[in-house]
Coordinates of C-alpha atoms and ligand atoms in Angstrom, one line a residue:
X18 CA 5.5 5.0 -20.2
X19 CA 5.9 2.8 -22.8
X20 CA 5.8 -0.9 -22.0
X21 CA 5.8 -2.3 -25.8
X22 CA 9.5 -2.7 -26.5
X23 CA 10.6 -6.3 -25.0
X24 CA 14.1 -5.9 -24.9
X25 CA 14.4 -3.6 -22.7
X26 CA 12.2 -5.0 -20.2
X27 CA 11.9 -7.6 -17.6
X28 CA 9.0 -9.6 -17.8
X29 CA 6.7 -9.1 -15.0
X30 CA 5.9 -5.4 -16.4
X31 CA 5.4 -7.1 -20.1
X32 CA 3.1 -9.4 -18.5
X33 CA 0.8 -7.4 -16.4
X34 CA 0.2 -5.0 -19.6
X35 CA -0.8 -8.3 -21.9
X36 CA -3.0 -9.4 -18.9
X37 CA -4.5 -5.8 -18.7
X38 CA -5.3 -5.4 -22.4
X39 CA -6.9 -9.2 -22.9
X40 CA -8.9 -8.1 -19.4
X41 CA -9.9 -4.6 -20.6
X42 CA -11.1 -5.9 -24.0
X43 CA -12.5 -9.1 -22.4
X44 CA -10.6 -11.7 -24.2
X45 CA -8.6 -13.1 -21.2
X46 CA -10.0 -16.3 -21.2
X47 CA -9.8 -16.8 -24.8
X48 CA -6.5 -14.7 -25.2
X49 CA -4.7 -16.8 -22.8
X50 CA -3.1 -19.6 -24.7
X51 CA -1.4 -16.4 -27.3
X52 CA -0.2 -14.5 -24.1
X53 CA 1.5 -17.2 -23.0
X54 CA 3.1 -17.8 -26.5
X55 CA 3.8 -14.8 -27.1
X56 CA 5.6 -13.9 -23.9
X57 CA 7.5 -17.1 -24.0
X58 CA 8.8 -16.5 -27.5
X59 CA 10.2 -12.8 -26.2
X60 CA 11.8 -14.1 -23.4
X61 CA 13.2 -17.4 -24.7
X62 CA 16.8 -17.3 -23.7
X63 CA 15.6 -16.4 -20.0
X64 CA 12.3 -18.6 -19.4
X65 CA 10.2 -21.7 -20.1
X66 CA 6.8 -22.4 -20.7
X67 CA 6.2 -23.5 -17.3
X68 CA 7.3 -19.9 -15.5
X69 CA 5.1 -18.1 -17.9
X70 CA 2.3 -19.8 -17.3
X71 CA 2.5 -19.2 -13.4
X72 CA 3.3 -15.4 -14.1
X73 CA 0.5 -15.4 -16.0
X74 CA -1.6 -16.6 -13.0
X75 CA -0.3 -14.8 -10.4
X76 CA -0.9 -11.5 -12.8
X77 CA -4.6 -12.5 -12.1
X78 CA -4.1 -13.2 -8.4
X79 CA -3.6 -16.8 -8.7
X80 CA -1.4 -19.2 -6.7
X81 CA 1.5 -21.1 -9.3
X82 CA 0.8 -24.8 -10.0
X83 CA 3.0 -27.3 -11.4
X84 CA 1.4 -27.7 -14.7
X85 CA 2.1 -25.8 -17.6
X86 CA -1.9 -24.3 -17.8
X87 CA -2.5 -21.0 -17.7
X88 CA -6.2 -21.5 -16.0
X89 CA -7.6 -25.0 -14.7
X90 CA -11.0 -25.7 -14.4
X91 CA -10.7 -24.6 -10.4
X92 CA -9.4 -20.9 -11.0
X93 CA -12.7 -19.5 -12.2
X94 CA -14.1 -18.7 -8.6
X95 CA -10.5 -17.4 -7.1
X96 CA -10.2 -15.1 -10.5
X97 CA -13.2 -13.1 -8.8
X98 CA -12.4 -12.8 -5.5
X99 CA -9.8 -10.5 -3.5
X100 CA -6.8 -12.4 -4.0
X101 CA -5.8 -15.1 -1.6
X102 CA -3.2 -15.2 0.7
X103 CA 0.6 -15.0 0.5
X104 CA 0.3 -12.2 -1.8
X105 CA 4.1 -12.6 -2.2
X106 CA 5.0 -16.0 -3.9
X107 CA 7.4 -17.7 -5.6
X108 CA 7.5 -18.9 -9.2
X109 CA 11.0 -21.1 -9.2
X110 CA 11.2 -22.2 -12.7
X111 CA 12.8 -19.1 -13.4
X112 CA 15.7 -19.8 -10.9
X113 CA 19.0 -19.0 -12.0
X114 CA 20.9 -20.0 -8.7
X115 CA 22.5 -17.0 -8.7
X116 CA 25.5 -17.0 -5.7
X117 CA 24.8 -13.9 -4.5
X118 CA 21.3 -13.9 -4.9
X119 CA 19.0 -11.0 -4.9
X120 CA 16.1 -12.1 -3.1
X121 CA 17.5 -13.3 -0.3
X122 CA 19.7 -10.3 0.5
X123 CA 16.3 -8.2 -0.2
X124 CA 14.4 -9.7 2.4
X125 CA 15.7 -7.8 6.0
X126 CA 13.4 -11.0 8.3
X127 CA 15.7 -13.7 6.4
X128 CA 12.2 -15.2 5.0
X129 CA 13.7 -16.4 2.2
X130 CA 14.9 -20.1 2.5
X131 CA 17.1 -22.5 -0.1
X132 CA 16.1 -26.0 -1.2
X133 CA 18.8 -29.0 -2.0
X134 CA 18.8 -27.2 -6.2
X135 CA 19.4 -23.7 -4.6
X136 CA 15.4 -22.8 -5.5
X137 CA 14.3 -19.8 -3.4
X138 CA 10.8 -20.7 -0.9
X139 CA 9.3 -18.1 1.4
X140 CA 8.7 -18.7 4.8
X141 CA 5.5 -17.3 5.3
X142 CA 5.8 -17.9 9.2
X143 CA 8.4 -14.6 9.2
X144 CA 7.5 -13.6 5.5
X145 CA 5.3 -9.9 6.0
X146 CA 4.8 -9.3 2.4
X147 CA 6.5 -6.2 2.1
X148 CA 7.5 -7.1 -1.8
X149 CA 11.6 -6.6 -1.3
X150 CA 12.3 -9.7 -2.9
X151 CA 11.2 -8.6 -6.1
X152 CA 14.1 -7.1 -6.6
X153 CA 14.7 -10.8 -8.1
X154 CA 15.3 -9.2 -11.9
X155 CA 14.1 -13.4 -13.5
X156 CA 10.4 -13.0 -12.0
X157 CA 11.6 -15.9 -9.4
X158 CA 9.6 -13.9 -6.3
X159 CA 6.3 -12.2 -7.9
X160 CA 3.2 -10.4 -6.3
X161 CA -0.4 -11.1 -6.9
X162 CA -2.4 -9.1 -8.9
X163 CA -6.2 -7.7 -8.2
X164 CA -7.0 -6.2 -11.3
X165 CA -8.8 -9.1 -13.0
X166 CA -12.2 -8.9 -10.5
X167 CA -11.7 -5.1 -10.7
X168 CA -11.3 -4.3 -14.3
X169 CA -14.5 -6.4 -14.3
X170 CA -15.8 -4.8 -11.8
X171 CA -14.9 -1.3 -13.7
X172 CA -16.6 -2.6 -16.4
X173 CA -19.8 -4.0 -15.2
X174 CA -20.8 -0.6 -13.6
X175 CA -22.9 -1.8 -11.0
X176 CA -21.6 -0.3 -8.3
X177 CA -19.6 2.8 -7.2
X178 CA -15.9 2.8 -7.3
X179 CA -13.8 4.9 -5.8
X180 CA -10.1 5.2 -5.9
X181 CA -8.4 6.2 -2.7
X182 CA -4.6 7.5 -3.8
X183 CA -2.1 7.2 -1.9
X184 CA -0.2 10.8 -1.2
X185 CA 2.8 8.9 -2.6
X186 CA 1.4 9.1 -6.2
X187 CA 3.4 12.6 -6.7
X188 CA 5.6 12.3 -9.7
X189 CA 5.0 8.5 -10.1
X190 CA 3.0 8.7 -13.7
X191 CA 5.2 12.1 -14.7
X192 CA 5.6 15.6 -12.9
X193 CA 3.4 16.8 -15.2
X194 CA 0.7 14.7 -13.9
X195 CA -1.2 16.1 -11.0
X196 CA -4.0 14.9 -8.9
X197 CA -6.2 16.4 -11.1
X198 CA -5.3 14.9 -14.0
X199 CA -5.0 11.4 -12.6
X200 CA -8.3 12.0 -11.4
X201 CA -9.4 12.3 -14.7
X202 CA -7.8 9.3 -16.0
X203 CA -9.1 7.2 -13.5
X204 CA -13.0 8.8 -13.9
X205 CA -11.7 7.8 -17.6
X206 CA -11.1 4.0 -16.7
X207 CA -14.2 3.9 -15.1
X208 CA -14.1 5.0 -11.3
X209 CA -17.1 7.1 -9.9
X210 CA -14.6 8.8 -7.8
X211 CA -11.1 9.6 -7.0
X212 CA -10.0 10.9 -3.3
X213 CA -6.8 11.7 -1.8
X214 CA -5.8 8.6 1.2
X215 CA -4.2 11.8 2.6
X216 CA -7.7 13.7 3.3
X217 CA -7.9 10.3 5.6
X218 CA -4.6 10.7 7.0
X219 CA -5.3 14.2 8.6
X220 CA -8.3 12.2 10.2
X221 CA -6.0 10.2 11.7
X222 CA -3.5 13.0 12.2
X223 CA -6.1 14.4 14.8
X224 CA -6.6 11.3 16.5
X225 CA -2.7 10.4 17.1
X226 CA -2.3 14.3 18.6
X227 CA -5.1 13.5 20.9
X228 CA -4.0 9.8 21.5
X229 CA -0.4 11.6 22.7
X230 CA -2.1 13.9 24.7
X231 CA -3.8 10.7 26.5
X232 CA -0.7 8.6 26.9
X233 CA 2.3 10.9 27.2
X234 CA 2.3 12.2 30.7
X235 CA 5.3 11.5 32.5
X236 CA 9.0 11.2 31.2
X237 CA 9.0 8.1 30.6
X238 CA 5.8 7.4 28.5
X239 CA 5.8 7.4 24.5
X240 CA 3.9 6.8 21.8
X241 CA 4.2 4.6 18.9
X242 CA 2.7 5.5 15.5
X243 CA 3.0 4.8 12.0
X244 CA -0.2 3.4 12.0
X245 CA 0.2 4.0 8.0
X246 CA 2.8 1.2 8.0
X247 CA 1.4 -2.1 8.4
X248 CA 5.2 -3.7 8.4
X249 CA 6.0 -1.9 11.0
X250 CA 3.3 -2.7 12.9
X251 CA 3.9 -6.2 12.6
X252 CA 7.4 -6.4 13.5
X253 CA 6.3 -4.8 16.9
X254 CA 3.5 -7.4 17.3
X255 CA 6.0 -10.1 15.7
X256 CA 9.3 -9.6 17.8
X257 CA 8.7 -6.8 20.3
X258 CA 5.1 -8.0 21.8
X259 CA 6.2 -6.2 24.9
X260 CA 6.0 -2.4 23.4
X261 CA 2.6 -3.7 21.5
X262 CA 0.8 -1.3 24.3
X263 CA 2.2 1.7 23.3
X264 CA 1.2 1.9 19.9
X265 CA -1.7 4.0 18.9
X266 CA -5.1 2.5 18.7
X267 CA -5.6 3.6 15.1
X268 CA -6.1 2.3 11.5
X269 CA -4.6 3.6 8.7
X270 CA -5.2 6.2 7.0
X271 CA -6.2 3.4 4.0
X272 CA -8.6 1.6 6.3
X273 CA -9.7 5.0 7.1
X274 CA -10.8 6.3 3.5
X275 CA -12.4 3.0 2.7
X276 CA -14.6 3.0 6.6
X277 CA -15.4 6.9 6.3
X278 CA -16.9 6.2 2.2
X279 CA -19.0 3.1 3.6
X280 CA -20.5 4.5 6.4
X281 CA -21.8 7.3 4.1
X282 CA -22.5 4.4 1.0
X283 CA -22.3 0.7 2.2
X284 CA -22.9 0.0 -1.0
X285 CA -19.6 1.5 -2.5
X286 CA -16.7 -0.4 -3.4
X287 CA -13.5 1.3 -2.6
X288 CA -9.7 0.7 -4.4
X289 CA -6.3 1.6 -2.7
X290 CA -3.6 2.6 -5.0
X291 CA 0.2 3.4 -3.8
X292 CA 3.2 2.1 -4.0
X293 CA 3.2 -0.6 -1.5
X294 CA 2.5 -4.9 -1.6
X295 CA 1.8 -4.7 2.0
X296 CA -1.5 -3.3 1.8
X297 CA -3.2 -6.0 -0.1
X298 CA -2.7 -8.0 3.2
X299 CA -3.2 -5.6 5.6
X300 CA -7.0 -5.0 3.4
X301 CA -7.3 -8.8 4.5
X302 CA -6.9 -8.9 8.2
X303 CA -9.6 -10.3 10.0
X304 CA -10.1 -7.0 11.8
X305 CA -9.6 -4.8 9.0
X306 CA -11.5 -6.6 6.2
X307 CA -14.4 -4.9 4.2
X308 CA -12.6 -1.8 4.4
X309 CA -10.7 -1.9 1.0
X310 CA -12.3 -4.0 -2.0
X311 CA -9.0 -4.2 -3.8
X312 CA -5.9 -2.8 -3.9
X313 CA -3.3 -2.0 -6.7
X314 CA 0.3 -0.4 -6.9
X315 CA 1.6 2.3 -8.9
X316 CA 3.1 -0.6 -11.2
X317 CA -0.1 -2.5 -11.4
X318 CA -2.0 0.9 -12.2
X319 CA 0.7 2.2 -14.9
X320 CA -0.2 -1.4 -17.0
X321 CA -4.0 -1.0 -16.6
X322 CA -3.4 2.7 -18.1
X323 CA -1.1 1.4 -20.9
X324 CA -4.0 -1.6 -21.7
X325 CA -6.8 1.1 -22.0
X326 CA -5.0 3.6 -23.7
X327 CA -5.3 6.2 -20.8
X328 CA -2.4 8.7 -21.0
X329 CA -2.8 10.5 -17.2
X330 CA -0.9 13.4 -18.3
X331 CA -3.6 14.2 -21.5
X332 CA -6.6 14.6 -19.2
X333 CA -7.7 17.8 -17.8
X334 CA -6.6 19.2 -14.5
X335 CA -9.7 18.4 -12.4
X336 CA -8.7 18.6 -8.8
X337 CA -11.6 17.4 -5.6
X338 CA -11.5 18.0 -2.3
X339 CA -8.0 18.3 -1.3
X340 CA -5.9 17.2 2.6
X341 CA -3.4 19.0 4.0
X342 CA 0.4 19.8 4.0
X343 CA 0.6 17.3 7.0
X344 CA -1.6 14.2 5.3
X345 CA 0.4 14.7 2.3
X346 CA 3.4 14.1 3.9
X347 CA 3.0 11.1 5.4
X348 CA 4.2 9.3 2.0
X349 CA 7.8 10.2 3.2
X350 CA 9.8 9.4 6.1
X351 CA 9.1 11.9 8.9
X352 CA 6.1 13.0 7.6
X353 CA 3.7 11.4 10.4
X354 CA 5.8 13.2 12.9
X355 CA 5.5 16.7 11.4
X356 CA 1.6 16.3 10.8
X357 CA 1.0 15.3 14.1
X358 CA 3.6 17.9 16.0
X359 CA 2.4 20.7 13.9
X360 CA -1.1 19.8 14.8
X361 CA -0.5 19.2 18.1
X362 CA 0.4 22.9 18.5
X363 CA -3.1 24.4 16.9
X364 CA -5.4 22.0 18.8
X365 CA -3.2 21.2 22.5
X366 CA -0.5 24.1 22.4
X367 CA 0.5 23.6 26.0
X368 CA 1.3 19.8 25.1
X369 CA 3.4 20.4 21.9
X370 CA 6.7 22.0 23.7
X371 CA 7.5 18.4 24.9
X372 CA 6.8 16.5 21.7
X373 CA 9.7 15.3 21.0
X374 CA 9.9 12.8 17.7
X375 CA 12.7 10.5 16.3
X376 CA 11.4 8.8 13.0
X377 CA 13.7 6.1 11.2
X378 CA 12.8 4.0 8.2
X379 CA 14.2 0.7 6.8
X380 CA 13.5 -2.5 9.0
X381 CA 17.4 -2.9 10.1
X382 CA 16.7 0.3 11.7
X383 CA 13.2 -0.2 12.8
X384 CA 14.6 -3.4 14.5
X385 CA 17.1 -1.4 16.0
X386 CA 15.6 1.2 17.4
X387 CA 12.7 -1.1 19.0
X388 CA 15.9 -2.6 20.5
X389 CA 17.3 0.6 22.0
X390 CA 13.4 1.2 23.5
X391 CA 13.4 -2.2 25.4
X392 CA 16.4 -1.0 26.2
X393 CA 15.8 1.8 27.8
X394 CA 17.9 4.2 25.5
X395 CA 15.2 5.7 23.8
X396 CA 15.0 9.6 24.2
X397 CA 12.3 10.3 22.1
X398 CA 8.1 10.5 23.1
X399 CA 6.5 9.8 19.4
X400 CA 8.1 7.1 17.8
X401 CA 7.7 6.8 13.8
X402 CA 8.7 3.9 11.8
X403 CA 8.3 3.1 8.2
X404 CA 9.6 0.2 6.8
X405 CA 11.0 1.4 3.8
X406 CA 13.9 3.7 3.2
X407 CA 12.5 7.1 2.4
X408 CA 9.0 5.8 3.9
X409 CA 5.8 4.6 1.1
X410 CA 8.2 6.7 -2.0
X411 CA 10.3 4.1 -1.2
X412 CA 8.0 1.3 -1.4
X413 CA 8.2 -1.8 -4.0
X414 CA 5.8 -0.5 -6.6
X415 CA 6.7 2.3 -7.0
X416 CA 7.8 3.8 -10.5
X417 CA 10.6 6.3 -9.5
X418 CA 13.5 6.4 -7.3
X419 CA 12.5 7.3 -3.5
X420 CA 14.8 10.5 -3.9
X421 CA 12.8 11.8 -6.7
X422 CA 9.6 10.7 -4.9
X423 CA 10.3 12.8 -1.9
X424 CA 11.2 15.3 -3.7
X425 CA 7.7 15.4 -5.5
X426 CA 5.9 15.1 -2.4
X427 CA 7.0 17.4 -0.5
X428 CA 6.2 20.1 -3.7
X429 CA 2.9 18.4 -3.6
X430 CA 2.0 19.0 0.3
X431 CA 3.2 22.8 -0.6
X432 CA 0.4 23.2 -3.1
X433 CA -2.1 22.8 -0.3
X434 CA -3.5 25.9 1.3
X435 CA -4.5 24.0 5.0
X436 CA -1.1 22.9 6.9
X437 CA -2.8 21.1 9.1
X438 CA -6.3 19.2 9.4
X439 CA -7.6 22.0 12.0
X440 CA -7.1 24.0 8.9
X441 CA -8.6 21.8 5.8
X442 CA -12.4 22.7 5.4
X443 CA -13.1 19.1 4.2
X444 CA -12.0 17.4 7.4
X445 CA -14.7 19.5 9.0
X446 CA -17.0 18.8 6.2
X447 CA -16.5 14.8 6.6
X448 CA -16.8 15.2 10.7
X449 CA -20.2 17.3 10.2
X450 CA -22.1 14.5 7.8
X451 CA -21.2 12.4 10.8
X452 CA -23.1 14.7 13.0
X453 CA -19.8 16.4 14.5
X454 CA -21.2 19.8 14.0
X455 CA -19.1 22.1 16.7
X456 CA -16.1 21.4 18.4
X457 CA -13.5 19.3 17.0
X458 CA -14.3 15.3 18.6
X459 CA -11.8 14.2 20.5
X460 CA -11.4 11.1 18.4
X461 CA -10.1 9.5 21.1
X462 CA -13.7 8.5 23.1
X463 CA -16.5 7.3 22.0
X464 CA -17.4 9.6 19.3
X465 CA -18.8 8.1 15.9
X466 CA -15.7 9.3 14.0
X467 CA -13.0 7.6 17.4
X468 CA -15.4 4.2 16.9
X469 CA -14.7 4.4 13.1
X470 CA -10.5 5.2 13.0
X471 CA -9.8 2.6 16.1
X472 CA -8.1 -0.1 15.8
X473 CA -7.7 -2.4 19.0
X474 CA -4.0 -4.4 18.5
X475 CA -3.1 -7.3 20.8
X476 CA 0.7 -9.2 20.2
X477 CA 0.3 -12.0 18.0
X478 CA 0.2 -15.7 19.8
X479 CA 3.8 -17.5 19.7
X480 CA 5.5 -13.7 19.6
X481 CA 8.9 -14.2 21.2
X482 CA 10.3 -11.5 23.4
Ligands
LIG6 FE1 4.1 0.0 2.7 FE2 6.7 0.6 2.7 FE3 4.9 2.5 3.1 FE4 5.3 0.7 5.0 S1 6.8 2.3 4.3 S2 3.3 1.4 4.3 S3 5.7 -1.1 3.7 S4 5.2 1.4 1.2

């Protein structure tokens, strides 16, 4: 995990530890100035003072300038908030005109547009912040970063913070390190709690087996879902507003963690951390916001670990509440589809002989397949999608190949003892503090828990069919 060797690394890793450590000792302000020196004399053959300076601020969630300041007398008040939107920009000064370039062959919505020099700009009107185009190995396209107001946060210990993991997080840090133990390395950076995004996922399992049972009746009606993949979600709203109608009225099983810890503490402040950009602007949707305080990826995690000193894998194996087989599989491609079919056979048995999945990953594919629906070719009644290849393992901040990601995850759903939600003791455990004492709630009615895990989608204005 070491990030302290320079010439082996690109600089966007090298940066976000320097920005960590000045944060976590709480010199960023005055170590700002020797960051930025220090960086730029690493990386001199590839950079100039300019493009360090705008790395630096979009480490701390900043928008690039065209000076060469790290911080003007404007930042202060953005440094605290959430982040603003794009959280995908570009820093150009970096720019090497390359002829095949990188970022643009990244991007599968052709956001990625040339100026008269060759300089890469985003399109935010098709851009969806999915983070492909930094694959750019010069820094040119760079994320935001939240960990400025949260390390403060963290620090300040005025309010409970929980971290809600991503089921994705198998094998990312080392296979040695297990939710227990990154458990305890978070409690060590200063979160009250850590919980398992999955335990939130077989909420949401439940819901999408009752929501097929509602809306596949006939032959021809189907389900889509992936309500995990906010990408996917907007392509359909985006360039298929016609099949927005049959996707399932559900958050995500992020939005989900963050609504079921407020309704129990308002007052709580609640972290997302996996492997995907998307997130911190799916936390920001009008309809969604307040859910999710901040969110980080695996990347952004792995520096604040290295800046405190935190090995994950030293800590003891401390493991909470756990989610099922099924929740935890939803980090890979087809896992969505196995939660919910497997479920659907303990709680609706007589409706699971005709569920009939197809799952598909990568947006060519998604694109392709949304095609083959309007087209009428679709033989399928639960339709998953996941914009990347190999689903979340395969998302942009991750830390290890998608292969070796799946791999991990699926040993990781194994370890659970409950296959599906009907069988995990904690699902019934969060459903009875919301007064859900008997039966399982239908989740698709008016029940506390349905009100909390909707979501009510409409196609977005300007849409083209
Ligand atoms: Fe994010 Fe990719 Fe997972 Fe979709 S598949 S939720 S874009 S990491």
């Amino acid at each position: 995990m070491s990030k302290n060797n320079p010439t082996d690394l690109n600089i966007r890793p090298r940066i976000l530890y320097q920005v960590a450590k000045a944060a976590w000792e709480g010199q960023l302000f005055e170590q700002r100035e020797k960051i930025c020196q220090l960086i730029q004399s690493e990386f001199k053959d590839r950079t100039t003072r300019k493009f360090v300076a705008n790395q630096i601020r979009i480490a701390m969630g900043l928008a690039a300038t065209e000076s060469e300041d790290v911080i003007n007398e404007y930042d202060e008040e953005a440094l605290m908030g959430m982040g603003s939107e794009p959280a995908v920009i570009a820093n150009t000064e970096s720019c090497r005109n390359c002829k095949d370039p990188a970022c643009e062959k990244a991007c599968p919505l052709s956001a990625i547009t040339r100026d008269e020099l060759g300089r890469p700009s985003i399109d935010q009107r098709k851009c969806s912040n999915e983070g492909y185009c930094l694959a750019c190995e010069f820094g040119t396209l760079a994320e935001k970063s939240q960990f400025i107001p949260l390390i403060n946060l963290l620090k300040q210990n005025t309010h409970k913070v929980y971290a809600s993991v991503a089921p994705a997080f198998a094998g990312q840090f080392g296979a040695e390190v297990t939710a227990g133990k990154l458990r305890s390395a978070l409690l060590k950076l200063g979160f009250s709690e850590m919980v398992e995004t999955a335990l939130y996922a077989d909420l949401i399992t439940i819901k999408e087996a009752f929501e097929y049972n509602e809306h596949v009746k006939e032959a021809q009606d189907f389900l889509i879902t992936s309500c995990c993949c906010p990408i996917w979600i907007k392509l359909i709203e985006n360039k298929f507003p016609d099949l927005v109608g049959h996707i399932s009225p559900s958050v995500s099983p992020m939005i989900a963690s963050g609504r079921v810890i407020k309704e129990f503490e308002p007052d709580a402040k609640v972290v997302f951390i996996g492997p995907c950009v998307a997130k911190k602007s799916e936390a920001q949707l009008p309809d969604l916001r307040g859910a999710i305080d901040f969110v980080l990826t695996f990347q952004e995690l792995e520096a604040i670990f290295e800046a405190a000193n935190v090995n994950p894998a030293d800590g003891p194996d401390e493991e909470n509440p756990v989610a099922s087989w099924g929740g935890r599989l939803y980090a890979r491609t087809g896992g969505v589809s196995a939660a919910v079919g497997t479920t659907l056979e303990k709680l609706i048995p007589r409706r699971a002989e005709k569920f009939n999945p197809i799952k598909v990953d990568g947006i060519p594919d998604c694109t392709k397949l949304l095609e083959d629906i309007r087209a009428g070719k679709l033989e399928a009644n639960f339709i998953e999608g996941m914009a990347c290849k190999g689903g979340c393992v395969g998302g942009p901040g991750r830390l290890i190949p998608p292969d070796q990601g799946t791999s991990h995850v699926n040993d990781y759903g194994n370890l659970s003892s409950a296959r599906t939600p009907v069988e995990n003791p904690q699902v019934y455990s969060i459903l009875a503090k919301l007064g859900h004492y008997r039966d399982m709630p239908a989740m698709t009615g008016t029940s506390k828990m349905a009100a909390i895990l909707a979501r009510k989608l409409e196609p977005n204005p300007g849409s083209k069919q």
